[in-house]
Tab-separated table of C-alpha atoms in Angstrom:
chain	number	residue	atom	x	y	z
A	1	UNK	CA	112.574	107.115	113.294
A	2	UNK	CA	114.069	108.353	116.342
A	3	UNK	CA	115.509	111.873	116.771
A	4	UNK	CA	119.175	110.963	117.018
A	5	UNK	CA	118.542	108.894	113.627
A	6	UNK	CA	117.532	112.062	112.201
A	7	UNK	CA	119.728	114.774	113.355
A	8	UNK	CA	122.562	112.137	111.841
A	9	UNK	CA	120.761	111.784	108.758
A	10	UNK	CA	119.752	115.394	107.666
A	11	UNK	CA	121.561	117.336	109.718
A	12	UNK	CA	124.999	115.948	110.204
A	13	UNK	CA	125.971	116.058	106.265
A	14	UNK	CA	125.145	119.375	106.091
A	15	UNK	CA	126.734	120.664	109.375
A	16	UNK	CA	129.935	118.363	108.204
A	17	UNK	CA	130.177	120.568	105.091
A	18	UNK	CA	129.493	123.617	106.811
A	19	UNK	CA	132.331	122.474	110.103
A	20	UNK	CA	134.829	121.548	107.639
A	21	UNK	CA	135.301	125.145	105.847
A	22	UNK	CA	138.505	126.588	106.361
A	23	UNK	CA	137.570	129.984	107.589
A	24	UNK	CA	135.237	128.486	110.309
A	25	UNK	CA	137.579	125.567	111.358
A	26	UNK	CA	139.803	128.558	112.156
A	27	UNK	CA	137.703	130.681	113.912
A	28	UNK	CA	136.655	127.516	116.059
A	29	UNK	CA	140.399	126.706	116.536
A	30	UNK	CA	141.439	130.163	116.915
A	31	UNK	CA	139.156	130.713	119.837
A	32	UNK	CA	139.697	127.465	121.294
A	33	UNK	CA	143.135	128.787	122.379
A	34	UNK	CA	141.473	130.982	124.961
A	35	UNK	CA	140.288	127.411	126.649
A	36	UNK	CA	142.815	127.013	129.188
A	37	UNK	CA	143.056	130.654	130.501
A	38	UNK	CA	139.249	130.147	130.418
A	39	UNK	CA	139.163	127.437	133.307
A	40	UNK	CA	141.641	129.357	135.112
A	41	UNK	CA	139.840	132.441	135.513
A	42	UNK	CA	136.447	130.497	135.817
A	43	UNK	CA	137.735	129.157	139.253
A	44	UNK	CA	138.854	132.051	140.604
A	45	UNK	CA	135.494	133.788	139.631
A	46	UNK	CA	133.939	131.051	141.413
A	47	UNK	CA	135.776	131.572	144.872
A	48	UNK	CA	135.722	135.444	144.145
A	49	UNK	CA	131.406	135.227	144.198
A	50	UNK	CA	130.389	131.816	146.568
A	51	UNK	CA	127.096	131.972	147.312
A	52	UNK	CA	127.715	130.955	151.110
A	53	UNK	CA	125.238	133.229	153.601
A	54	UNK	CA	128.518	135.263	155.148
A	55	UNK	CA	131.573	133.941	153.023
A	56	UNK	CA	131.988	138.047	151.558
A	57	UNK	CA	131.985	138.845	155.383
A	58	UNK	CA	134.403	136.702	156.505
A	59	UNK	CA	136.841	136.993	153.287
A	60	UNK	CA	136.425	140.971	154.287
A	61	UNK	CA	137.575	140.398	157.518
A	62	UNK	CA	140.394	138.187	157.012
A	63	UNK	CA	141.361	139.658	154.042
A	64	UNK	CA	140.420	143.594	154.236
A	65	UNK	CA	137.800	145.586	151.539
A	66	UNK	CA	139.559	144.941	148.278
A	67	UNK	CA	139.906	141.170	148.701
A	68	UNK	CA	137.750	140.782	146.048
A	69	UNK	CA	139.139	142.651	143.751
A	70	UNK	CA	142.481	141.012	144.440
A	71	UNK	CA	140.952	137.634	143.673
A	72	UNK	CA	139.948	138.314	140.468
A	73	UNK	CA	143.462	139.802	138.983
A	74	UNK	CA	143.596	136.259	137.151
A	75	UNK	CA	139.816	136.778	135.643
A	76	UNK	CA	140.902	139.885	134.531
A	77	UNK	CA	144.001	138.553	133.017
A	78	UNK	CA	141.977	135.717	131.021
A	79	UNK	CA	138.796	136.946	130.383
A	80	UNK	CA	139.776	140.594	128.985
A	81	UNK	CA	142.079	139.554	126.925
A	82	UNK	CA	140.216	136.924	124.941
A	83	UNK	CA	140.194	139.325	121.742
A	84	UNK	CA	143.383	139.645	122.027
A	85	UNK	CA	144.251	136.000	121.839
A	86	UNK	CA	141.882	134.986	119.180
A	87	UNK	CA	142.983	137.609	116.943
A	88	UNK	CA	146.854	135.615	117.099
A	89	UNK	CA	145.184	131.997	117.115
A	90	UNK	CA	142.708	132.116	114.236
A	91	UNK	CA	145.009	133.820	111.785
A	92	UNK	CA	147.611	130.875	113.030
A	93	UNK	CA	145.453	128.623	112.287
A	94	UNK	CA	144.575	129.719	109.076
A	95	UNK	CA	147.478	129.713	107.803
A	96	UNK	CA	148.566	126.350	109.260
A	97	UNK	CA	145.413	125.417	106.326
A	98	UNK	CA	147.029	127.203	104.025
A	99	UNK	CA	150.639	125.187	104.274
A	100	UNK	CA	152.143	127.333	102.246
A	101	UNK	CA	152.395	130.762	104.678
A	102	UNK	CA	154.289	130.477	108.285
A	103	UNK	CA	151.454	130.716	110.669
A	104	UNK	CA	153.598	132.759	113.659
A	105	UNK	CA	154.079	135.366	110.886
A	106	UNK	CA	150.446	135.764	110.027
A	107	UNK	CA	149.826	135.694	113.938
A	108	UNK	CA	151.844	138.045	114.279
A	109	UNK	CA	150.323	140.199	111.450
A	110	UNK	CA	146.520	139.968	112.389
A	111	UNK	CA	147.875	140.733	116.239
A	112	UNK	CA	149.299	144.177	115.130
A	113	UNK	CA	146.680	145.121	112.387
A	114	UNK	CA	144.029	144.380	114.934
A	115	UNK	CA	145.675	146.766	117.806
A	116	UNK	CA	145.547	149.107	115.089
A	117	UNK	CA	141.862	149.023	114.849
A	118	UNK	CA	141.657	150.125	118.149
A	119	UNK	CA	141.552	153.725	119.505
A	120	UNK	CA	144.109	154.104	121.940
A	121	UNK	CA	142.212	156.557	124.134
A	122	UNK	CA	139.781	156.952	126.935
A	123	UNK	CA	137.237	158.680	128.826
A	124	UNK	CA	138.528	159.333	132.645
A	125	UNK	CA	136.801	161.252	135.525
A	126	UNK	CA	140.071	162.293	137.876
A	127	UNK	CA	137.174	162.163	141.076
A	128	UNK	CA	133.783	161.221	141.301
A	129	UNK	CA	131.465	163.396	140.218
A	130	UNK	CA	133.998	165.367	138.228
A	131	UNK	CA	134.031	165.907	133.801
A	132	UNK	CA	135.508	163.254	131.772
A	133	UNK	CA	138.680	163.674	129.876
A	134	UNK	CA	140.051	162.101	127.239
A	135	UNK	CA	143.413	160.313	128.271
A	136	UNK	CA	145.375	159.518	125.256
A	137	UNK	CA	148.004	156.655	124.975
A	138	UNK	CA	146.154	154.168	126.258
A	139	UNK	CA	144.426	150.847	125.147
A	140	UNK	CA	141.129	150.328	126.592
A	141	UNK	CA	140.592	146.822	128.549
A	142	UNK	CA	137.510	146.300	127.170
A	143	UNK	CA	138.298	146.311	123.870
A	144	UNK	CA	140.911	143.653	123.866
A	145	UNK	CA	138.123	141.679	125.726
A	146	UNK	CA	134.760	139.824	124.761
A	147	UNK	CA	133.645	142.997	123.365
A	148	UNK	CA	136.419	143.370	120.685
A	149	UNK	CA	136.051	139.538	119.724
A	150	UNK	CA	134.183	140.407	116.558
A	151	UNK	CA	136.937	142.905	115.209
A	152	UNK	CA	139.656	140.415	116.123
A	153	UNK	CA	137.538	137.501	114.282
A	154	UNK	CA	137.319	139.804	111.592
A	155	UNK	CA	140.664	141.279	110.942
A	156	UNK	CA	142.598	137.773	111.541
A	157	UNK	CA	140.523	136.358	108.521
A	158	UNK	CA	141.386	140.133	106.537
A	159	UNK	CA	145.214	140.052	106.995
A	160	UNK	CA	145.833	135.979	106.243
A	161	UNK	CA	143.806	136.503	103.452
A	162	UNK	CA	145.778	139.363	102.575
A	163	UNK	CA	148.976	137.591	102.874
A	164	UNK	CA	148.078	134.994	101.034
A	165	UNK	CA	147.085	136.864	98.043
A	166	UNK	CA	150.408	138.904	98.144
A	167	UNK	CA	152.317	135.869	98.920
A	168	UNK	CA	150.816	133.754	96.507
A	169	UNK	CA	152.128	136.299	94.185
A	170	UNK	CA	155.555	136.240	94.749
A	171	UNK	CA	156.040	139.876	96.076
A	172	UNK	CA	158.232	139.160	99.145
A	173	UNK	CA	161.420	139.178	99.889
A	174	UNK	CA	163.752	136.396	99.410
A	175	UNK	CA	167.206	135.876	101.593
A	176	UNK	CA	169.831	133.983	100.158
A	177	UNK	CA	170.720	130.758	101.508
A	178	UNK	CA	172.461	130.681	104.465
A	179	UNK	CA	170.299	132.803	106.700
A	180	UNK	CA	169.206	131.889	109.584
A	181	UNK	CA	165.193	130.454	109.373
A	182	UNK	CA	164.144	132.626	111.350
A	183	UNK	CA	165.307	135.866	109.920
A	184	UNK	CA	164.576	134.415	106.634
A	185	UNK	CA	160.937	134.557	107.556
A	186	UNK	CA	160.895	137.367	109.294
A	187	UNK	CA	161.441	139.063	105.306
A	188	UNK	CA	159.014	136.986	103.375
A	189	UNK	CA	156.444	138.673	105.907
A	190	UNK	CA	157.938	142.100	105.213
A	191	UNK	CA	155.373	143.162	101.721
A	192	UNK	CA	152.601	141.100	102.945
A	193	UNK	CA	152.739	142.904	106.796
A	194	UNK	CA	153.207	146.584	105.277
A	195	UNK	CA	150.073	145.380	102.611
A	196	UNK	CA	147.501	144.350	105.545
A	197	UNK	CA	148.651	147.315	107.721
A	198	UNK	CA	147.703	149.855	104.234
A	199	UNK	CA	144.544	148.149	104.328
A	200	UNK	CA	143.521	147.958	107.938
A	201	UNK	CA	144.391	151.538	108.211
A	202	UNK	CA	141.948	152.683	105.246
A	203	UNK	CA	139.372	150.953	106.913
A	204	UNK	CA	140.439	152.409	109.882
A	205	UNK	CA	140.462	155.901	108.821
A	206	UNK	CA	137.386	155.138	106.448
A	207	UNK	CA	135.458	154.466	109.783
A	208	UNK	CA	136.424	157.189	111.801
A	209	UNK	CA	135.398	160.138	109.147
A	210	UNK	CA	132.293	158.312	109.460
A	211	UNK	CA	129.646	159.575	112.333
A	212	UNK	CA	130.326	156.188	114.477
A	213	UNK	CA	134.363	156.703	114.776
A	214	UNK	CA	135.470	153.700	115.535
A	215	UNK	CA	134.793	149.655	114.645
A	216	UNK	CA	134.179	148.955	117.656
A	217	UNK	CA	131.437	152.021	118.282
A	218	UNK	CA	129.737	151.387	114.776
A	219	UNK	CA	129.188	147.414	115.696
A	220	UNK	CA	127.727	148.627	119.768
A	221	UNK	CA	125.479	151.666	117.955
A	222	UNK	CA	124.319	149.195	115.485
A	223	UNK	CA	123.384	146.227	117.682
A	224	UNK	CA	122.429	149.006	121.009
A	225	UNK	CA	119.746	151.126	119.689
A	226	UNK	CA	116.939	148.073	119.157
A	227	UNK	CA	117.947	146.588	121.813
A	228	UNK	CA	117.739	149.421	124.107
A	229	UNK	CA	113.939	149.250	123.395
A	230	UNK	CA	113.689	145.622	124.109
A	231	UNK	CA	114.218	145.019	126.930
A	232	UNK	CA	111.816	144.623	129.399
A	233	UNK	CA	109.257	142.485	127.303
A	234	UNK	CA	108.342	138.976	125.927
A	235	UNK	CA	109.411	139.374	122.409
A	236	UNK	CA	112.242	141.858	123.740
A	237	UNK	CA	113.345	138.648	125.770
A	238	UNK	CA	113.245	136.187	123.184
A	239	UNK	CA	114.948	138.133	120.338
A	240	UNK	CA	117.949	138.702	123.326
A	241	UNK	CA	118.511	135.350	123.973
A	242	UNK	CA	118.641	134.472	120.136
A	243	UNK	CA	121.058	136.929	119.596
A	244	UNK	CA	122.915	136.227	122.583
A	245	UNK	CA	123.019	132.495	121.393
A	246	UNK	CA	124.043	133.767	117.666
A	247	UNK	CA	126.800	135.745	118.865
A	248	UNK	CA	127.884	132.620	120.620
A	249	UNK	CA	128.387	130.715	118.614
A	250	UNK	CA	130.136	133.179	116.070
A	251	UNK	CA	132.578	132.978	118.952
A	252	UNK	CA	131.251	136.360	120.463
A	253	UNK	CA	130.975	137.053	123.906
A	254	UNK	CA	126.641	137.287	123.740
A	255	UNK	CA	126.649	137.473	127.025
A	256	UNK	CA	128.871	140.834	127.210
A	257	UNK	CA	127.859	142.421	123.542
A	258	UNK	CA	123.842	142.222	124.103
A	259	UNK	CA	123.312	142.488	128.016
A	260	UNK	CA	125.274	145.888	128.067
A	261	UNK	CA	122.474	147.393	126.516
A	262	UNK	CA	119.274	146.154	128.357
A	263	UNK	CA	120.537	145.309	131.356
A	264	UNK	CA	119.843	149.184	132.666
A	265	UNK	CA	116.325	148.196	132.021
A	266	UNK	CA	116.642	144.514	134.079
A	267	UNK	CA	118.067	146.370	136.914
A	268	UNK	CA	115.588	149.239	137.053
A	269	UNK	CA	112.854	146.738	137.201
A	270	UNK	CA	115.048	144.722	139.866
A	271	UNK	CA	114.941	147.713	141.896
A	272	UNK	CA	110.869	148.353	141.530
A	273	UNK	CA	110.757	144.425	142.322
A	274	UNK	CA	112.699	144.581	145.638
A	275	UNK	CA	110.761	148.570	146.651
A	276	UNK	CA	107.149	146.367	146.145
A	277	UNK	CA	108.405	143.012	147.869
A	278	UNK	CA	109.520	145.419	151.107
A	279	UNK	CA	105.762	147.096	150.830
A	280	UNK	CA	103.985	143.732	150.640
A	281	UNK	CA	102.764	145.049	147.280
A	282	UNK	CA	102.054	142.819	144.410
A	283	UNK	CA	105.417	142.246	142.236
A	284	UNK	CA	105.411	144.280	139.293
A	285	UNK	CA	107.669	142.955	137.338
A	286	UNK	CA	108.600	139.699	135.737
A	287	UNK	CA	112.059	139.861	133.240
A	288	UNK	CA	114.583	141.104	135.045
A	289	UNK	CA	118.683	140.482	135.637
A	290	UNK	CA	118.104	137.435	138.362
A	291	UNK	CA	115.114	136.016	135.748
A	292	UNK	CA	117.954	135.249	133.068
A	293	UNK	CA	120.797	134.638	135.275
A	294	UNK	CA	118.620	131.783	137.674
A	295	UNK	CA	115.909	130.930	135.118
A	296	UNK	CA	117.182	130.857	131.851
A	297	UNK	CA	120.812	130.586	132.065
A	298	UNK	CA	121.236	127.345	134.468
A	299	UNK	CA	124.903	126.058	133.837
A	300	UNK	CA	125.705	129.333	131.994
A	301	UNK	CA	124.504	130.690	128.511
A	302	UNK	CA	122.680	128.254	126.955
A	303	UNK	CA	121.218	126.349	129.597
A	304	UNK	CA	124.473	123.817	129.406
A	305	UNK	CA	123.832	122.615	132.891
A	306	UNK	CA	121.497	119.389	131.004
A	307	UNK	CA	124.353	118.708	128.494
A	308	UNK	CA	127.035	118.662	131.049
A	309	UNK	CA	124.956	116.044	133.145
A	310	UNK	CA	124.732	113.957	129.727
A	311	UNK	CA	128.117	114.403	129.377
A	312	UNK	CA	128.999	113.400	132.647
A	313	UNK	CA	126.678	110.254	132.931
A	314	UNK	CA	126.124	109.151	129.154
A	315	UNK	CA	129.355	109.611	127.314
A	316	UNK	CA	130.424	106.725	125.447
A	317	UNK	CA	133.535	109.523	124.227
A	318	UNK	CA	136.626	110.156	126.228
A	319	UNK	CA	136.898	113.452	125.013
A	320	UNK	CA	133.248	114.195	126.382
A	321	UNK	CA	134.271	111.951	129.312
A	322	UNK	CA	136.859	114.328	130.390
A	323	UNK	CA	135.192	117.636	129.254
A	324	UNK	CA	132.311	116.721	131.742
A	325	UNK	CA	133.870	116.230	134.451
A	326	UNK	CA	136.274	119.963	133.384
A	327	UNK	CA	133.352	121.567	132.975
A	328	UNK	CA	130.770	120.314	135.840
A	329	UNK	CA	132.071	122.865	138.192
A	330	UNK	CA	132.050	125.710	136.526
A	331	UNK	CA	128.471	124.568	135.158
A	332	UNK	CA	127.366	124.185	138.648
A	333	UNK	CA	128.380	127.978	139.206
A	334	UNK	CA	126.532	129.144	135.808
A	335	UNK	CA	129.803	129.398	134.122
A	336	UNK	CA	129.590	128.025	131.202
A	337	UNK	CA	132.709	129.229	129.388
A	338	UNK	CA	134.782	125.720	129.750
A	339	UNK	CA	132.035	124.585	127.826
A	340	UNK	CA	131.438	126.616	125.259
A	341	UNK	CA	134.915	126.599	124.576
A	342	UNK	CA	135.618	123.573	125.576
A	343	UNK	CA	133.436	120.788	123.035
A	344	UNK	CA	133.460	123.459	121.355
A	345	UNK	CA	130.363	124.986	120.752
A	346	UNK	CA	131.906	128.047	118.999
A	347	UNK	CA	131.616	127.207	114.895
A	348	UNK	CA	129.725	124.039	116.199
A	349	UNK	CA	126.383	123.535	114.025
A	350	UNK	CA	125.793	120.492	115.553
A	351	UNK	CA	124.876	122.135	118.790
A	352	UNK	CA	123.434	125.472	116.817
A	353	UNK	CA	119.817	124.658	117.518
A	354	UNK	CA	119.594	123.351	120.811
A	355	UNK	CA	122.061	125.981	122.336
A	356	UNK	CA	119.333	128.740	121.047
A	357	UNK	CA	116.151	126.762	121.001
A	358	UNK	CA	116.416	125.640	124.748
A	359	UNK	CA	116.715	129.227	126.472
A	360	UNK	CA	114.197	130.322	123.746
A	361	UNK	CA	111.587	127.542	125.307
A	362	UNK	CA	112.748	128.470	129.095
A	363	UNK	CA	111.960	132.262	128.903
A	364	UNK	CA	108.598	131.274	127.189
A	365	UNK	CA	107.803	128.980	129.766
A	366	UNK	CA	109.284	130.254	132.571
A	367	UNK	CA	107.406	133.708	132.120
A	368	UNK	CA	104.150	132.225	130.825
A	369	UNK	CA	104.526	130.134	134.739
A	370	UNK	CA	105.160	133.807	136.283
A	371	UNK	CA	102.476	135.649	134.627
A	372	UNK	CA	99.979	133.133	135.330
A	373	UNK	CA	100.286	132.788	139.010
A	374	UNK	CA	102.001	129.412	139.102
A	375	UNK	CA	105.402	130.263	140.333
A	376	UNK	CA	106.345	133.765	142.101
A	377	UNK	CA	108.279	135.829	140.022
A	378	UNK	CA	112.078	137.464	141.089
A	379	UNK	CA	111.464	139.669	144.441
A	380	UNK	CA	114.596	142.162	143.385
A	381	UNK	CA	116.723	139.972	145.779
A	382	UNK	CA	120.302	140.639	143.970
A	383	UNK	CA	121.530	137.219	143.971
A	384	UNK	CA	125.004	136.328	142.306
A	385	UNK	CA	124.660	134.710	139.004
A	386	UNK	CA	127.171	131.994	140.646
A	387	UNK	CA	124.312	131.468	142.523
A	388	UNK	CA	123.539	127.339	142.110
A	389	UNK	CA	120.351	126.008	140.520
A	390	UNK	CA	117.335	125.254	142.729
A	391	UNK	CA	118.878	127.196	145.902
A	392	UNK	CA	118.971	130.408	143.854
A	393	UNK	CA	115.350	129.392	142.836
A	394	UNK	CA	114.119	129.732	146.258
A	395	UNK	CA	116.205	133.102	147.653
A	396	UNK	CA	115.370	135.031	144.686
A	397	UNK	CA	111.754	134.805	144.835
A	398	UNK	CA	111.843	135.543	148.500
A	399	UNK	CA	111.568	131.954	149.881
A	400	UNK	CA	108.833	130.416	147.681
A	401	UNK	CA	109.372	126.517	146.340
A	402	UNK	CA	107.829	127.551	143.418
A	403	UNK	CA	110.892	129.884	141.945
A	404	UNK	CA	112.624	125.995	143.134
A	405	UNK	CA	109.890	123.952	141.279
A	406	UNK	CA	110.537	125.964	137.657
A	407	UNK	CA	114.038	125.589	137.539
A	408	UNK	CA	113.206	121.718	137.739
A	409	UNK	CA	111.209	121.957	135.171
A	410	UNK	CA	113.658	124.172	133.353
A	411	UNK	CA	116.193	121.770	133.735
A	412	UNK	CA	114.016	119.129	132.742
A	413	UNK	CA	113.350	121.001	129.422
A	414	UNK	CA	117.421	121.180	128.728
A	415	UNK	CA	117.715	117.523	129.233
A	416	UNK	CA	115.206	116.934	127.202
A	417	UNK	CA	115.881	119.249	124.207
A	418	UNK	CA	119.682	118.336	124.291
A	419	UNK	CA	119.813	114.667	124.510
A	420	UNK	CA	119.213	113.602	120.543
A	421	UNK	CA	122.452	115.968	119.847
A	422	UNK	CA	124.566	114.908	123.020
A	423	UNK	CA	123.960	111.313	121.083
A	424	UNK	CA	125.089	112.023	117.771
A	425	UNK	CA	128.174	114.044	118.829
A	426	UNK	CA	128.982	111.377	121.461
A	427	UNK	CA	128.823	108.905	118.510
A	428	UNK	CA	130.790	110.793	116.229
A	429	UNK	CA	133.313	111.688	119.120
A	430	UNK	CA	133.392	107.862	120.092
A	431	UNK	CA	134.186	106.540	116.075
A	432	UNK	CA	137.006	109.334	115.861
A	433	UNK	CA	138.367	107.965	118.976
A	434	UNK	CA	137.946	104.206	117.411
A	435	UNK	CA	139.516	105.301	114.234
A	436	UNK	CA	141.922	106.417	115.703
A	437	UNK	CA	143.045	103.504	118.209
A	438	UNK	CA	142.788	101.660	114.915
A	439	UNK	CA	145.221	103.477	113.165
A	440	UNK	CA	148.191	103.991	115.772
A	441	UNK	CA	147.472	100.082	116.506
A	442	UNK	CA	148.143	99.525	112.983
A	443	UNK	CA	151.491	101.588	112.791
A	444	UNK	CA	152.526	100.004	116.081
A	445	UNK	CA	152.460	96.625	114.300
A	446	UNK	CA	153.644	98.061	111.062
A	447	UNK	CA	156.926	98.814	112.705
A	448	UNK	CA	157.371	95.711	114.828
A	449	UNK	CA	160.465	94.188	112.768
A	450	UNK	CA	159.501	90.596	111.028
A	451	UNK	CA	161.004	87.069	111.584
């Protein structure tokens, strides 16, 4: 029995039941909204970091300094506000399940109830160098961003639920015929919005009297202090790419939640790299920010680069079709965003295994090849993680085919790994699309007028 045969055997049912819950169709859904703004700012990111020997030089002189920083005013207006966006589209979308609440209101609701979870102040040093102060009135970017995601996943599920249960139980407020729709609405959400804001804001205030002080603090302290200990080792790397992959496909930015807290540790042993590869000494270290970015990463989180190939080459599915050929430049650039947004893989437990098996199987192979001898490990060489597969390979071990050879192999390993599940989604994806010819075939005759 072949693979694919199995995955659609065992595996399918039970991810069907699981993909067809309301709660994590929205989530998927929700986040899905993000998609578009996604590609856009995955472009731009693209051209802001080209891995061209002189492109930053000559964008600096046409351009001046901050021409970088000018570029990426769209990444910034896509990327950090994905929280924001989710928090609107998965409460919309739950209540579109629902039928009977009006999904803008309950947007609208989880939108406000999760700004309210937010502390609207921040740390500010006036010059370099000098004390921080607190600067009140103020949202913090980052918190409407990837790293808010989870508090925006969770309070858009809290305040639909919530407005269900109060509007399930009559207690709104009815207009008498005649009013406009709209304003209409706008009253039936009164009760339910002033119930999820009472509860939001005991949780809110129930968090702050506690030591962490915010959501957002008590999530970062909880996941930062093992990981802060991790980070430099085997295990350390394998437990960070499984949670990293988790996260993922929770629809949390991994990426952005688990790096922040060992990536001091990657770049301090990126730094004792580069010091020993200057001496001619003997490289002392092996995991470090360029060994996930170029190794482990290729085509973005995941190692999607082998799935977007499939996709591009194998795809019986126009949906796949055309998501292939989306995503295949930002997978190029180890972006990988279009994709996991895209199929998606967010809520997806079709593609739960291989997205956190494969990188799993990379950093144990690709370190086992390091330690060993086999293939040089990362010199320090601060590549981009734009950086393309097998180039990247070769600069960041400081010119040795070997750091090339691996990423072949890597790749090779993705492919592999990947290919059973690219089948059965492509198959499912391919009858949907069949059905579904079938069906508006079958109205268009239904409403050609007889003899």
């Amino acid at each position: 029995m072949s693979h694919s045969t199995l995955i659609e055997r065992f595996v399918m049912p039970a991810a069907l039941k699981i993909a067809g819950q309301k709660h994590v169709l929205s989530v998927r859904d929700g986040i899905i909204l993000n998609m578009p703004f996604m590609l856009i700012g995955s472009f731009f990111l693209i051209f802001a970091y080209l891995p061209i020997p002189g492109y930053a030089d000559m964008m600096t002189g046409l351009f001046g300094d901050v021409w970088r920083d000018k570029i990426l005013y769209p990444v910034k207006a896509t990327y950090d506000i994905m929280a924001l966006i989710s928090s609107f589209g998965i409460a919309y979308r739950l209540a579109e399940k629902y039928r009977t609440l009006d999904p803008l209101s309950a947007g609208a609701m989880s939108l406000v109830a999760f700004m309210m979870t937010i502390p609207q102040h921040t740390l500010f040093a006036p010059v370099s160098g000098a004390a921080e102060q607190i600067v009140k009135g103020v949202i913090p970017v980052n918190l409407v961003g990837s790293q808010g995601l989870f508090v925006a996943i969770v309070i858009s599920l809290l305040s639909t639920e919530i407005y269900r249960f109060v509007a399930s139980r009559n207690l709104v407020i009815r207009m008498p015929e005649g009013v406009p729709p709209a304003v209409a609405k706008s009253f039936l959400a009164l009760i339910p919005g002033f119930c999820v804001l009472a509860v939001v804001l005991a949780l809110r205030l129930a968090v702050e009297a506690s030591p962490f002080g915010d959501i957002n603090s008590m999530i970062a302290t909880i996941i930062g202090i093992p990981m802060h200990h991790v980070g430099g080792t085997l295990p350390g790397m394998i437990v960070s790419v499984i949670l990293i992959g988790v996260l993922w496909t929770l629809g949390l930015h991994g990426d952005a939640i688990v790096l922040v807290f060992i990536q001091p540790v990657w770049l301090s042993n990126m730094s004792e790299n580069l010091t020993a590869f200057q001496n001619g000494q003997p490289i002392p270290h092996i995991i470090t920010q360029q060994f996930y970015d170029l190794w482990i990463a290729p085509g973005g989180t995941g190692a999607l680069l082998g799935l977007v190939i499939f996709m591009l080459i194998r795809a019986r599915s126009q949906q796949m079709k055309q998501l292939g050929k989306i995503a295949a430049p930002g997978a190029l650039f180890n972006i990988s965003e279009p994709m996991v947004f895209g199929i998606p893989l967010v809520m997806n437990p079709y593609f739960f295994l291989p997205f956190i098996l494969t990188p799993v199987l990379l950093v144990i192979v690709s370190y086992t090849a390091m330690a060993t001898g086999l293939v040089a490990p990362p010199a320090g060489i601060a590549l981009p993680f734009t950086t393309p597969i097998f180039i990247s390979g070769y600069l960041a071990t400081g010119g040795h085919l070997s750091g090339t050879i691996l990423q072949v192999v890597n790749l090779g390993i993705s492919l592999a790994i990947y290919y059973p599940f690219f089948r059965a989604w492509d198959r499912l994806k391919a009858k949907e699309e069949k059905a579904s010819q079938e069906r508006e075939a079958a109205a268009a005759l239904s409403e050609v007028p007889g003899p």
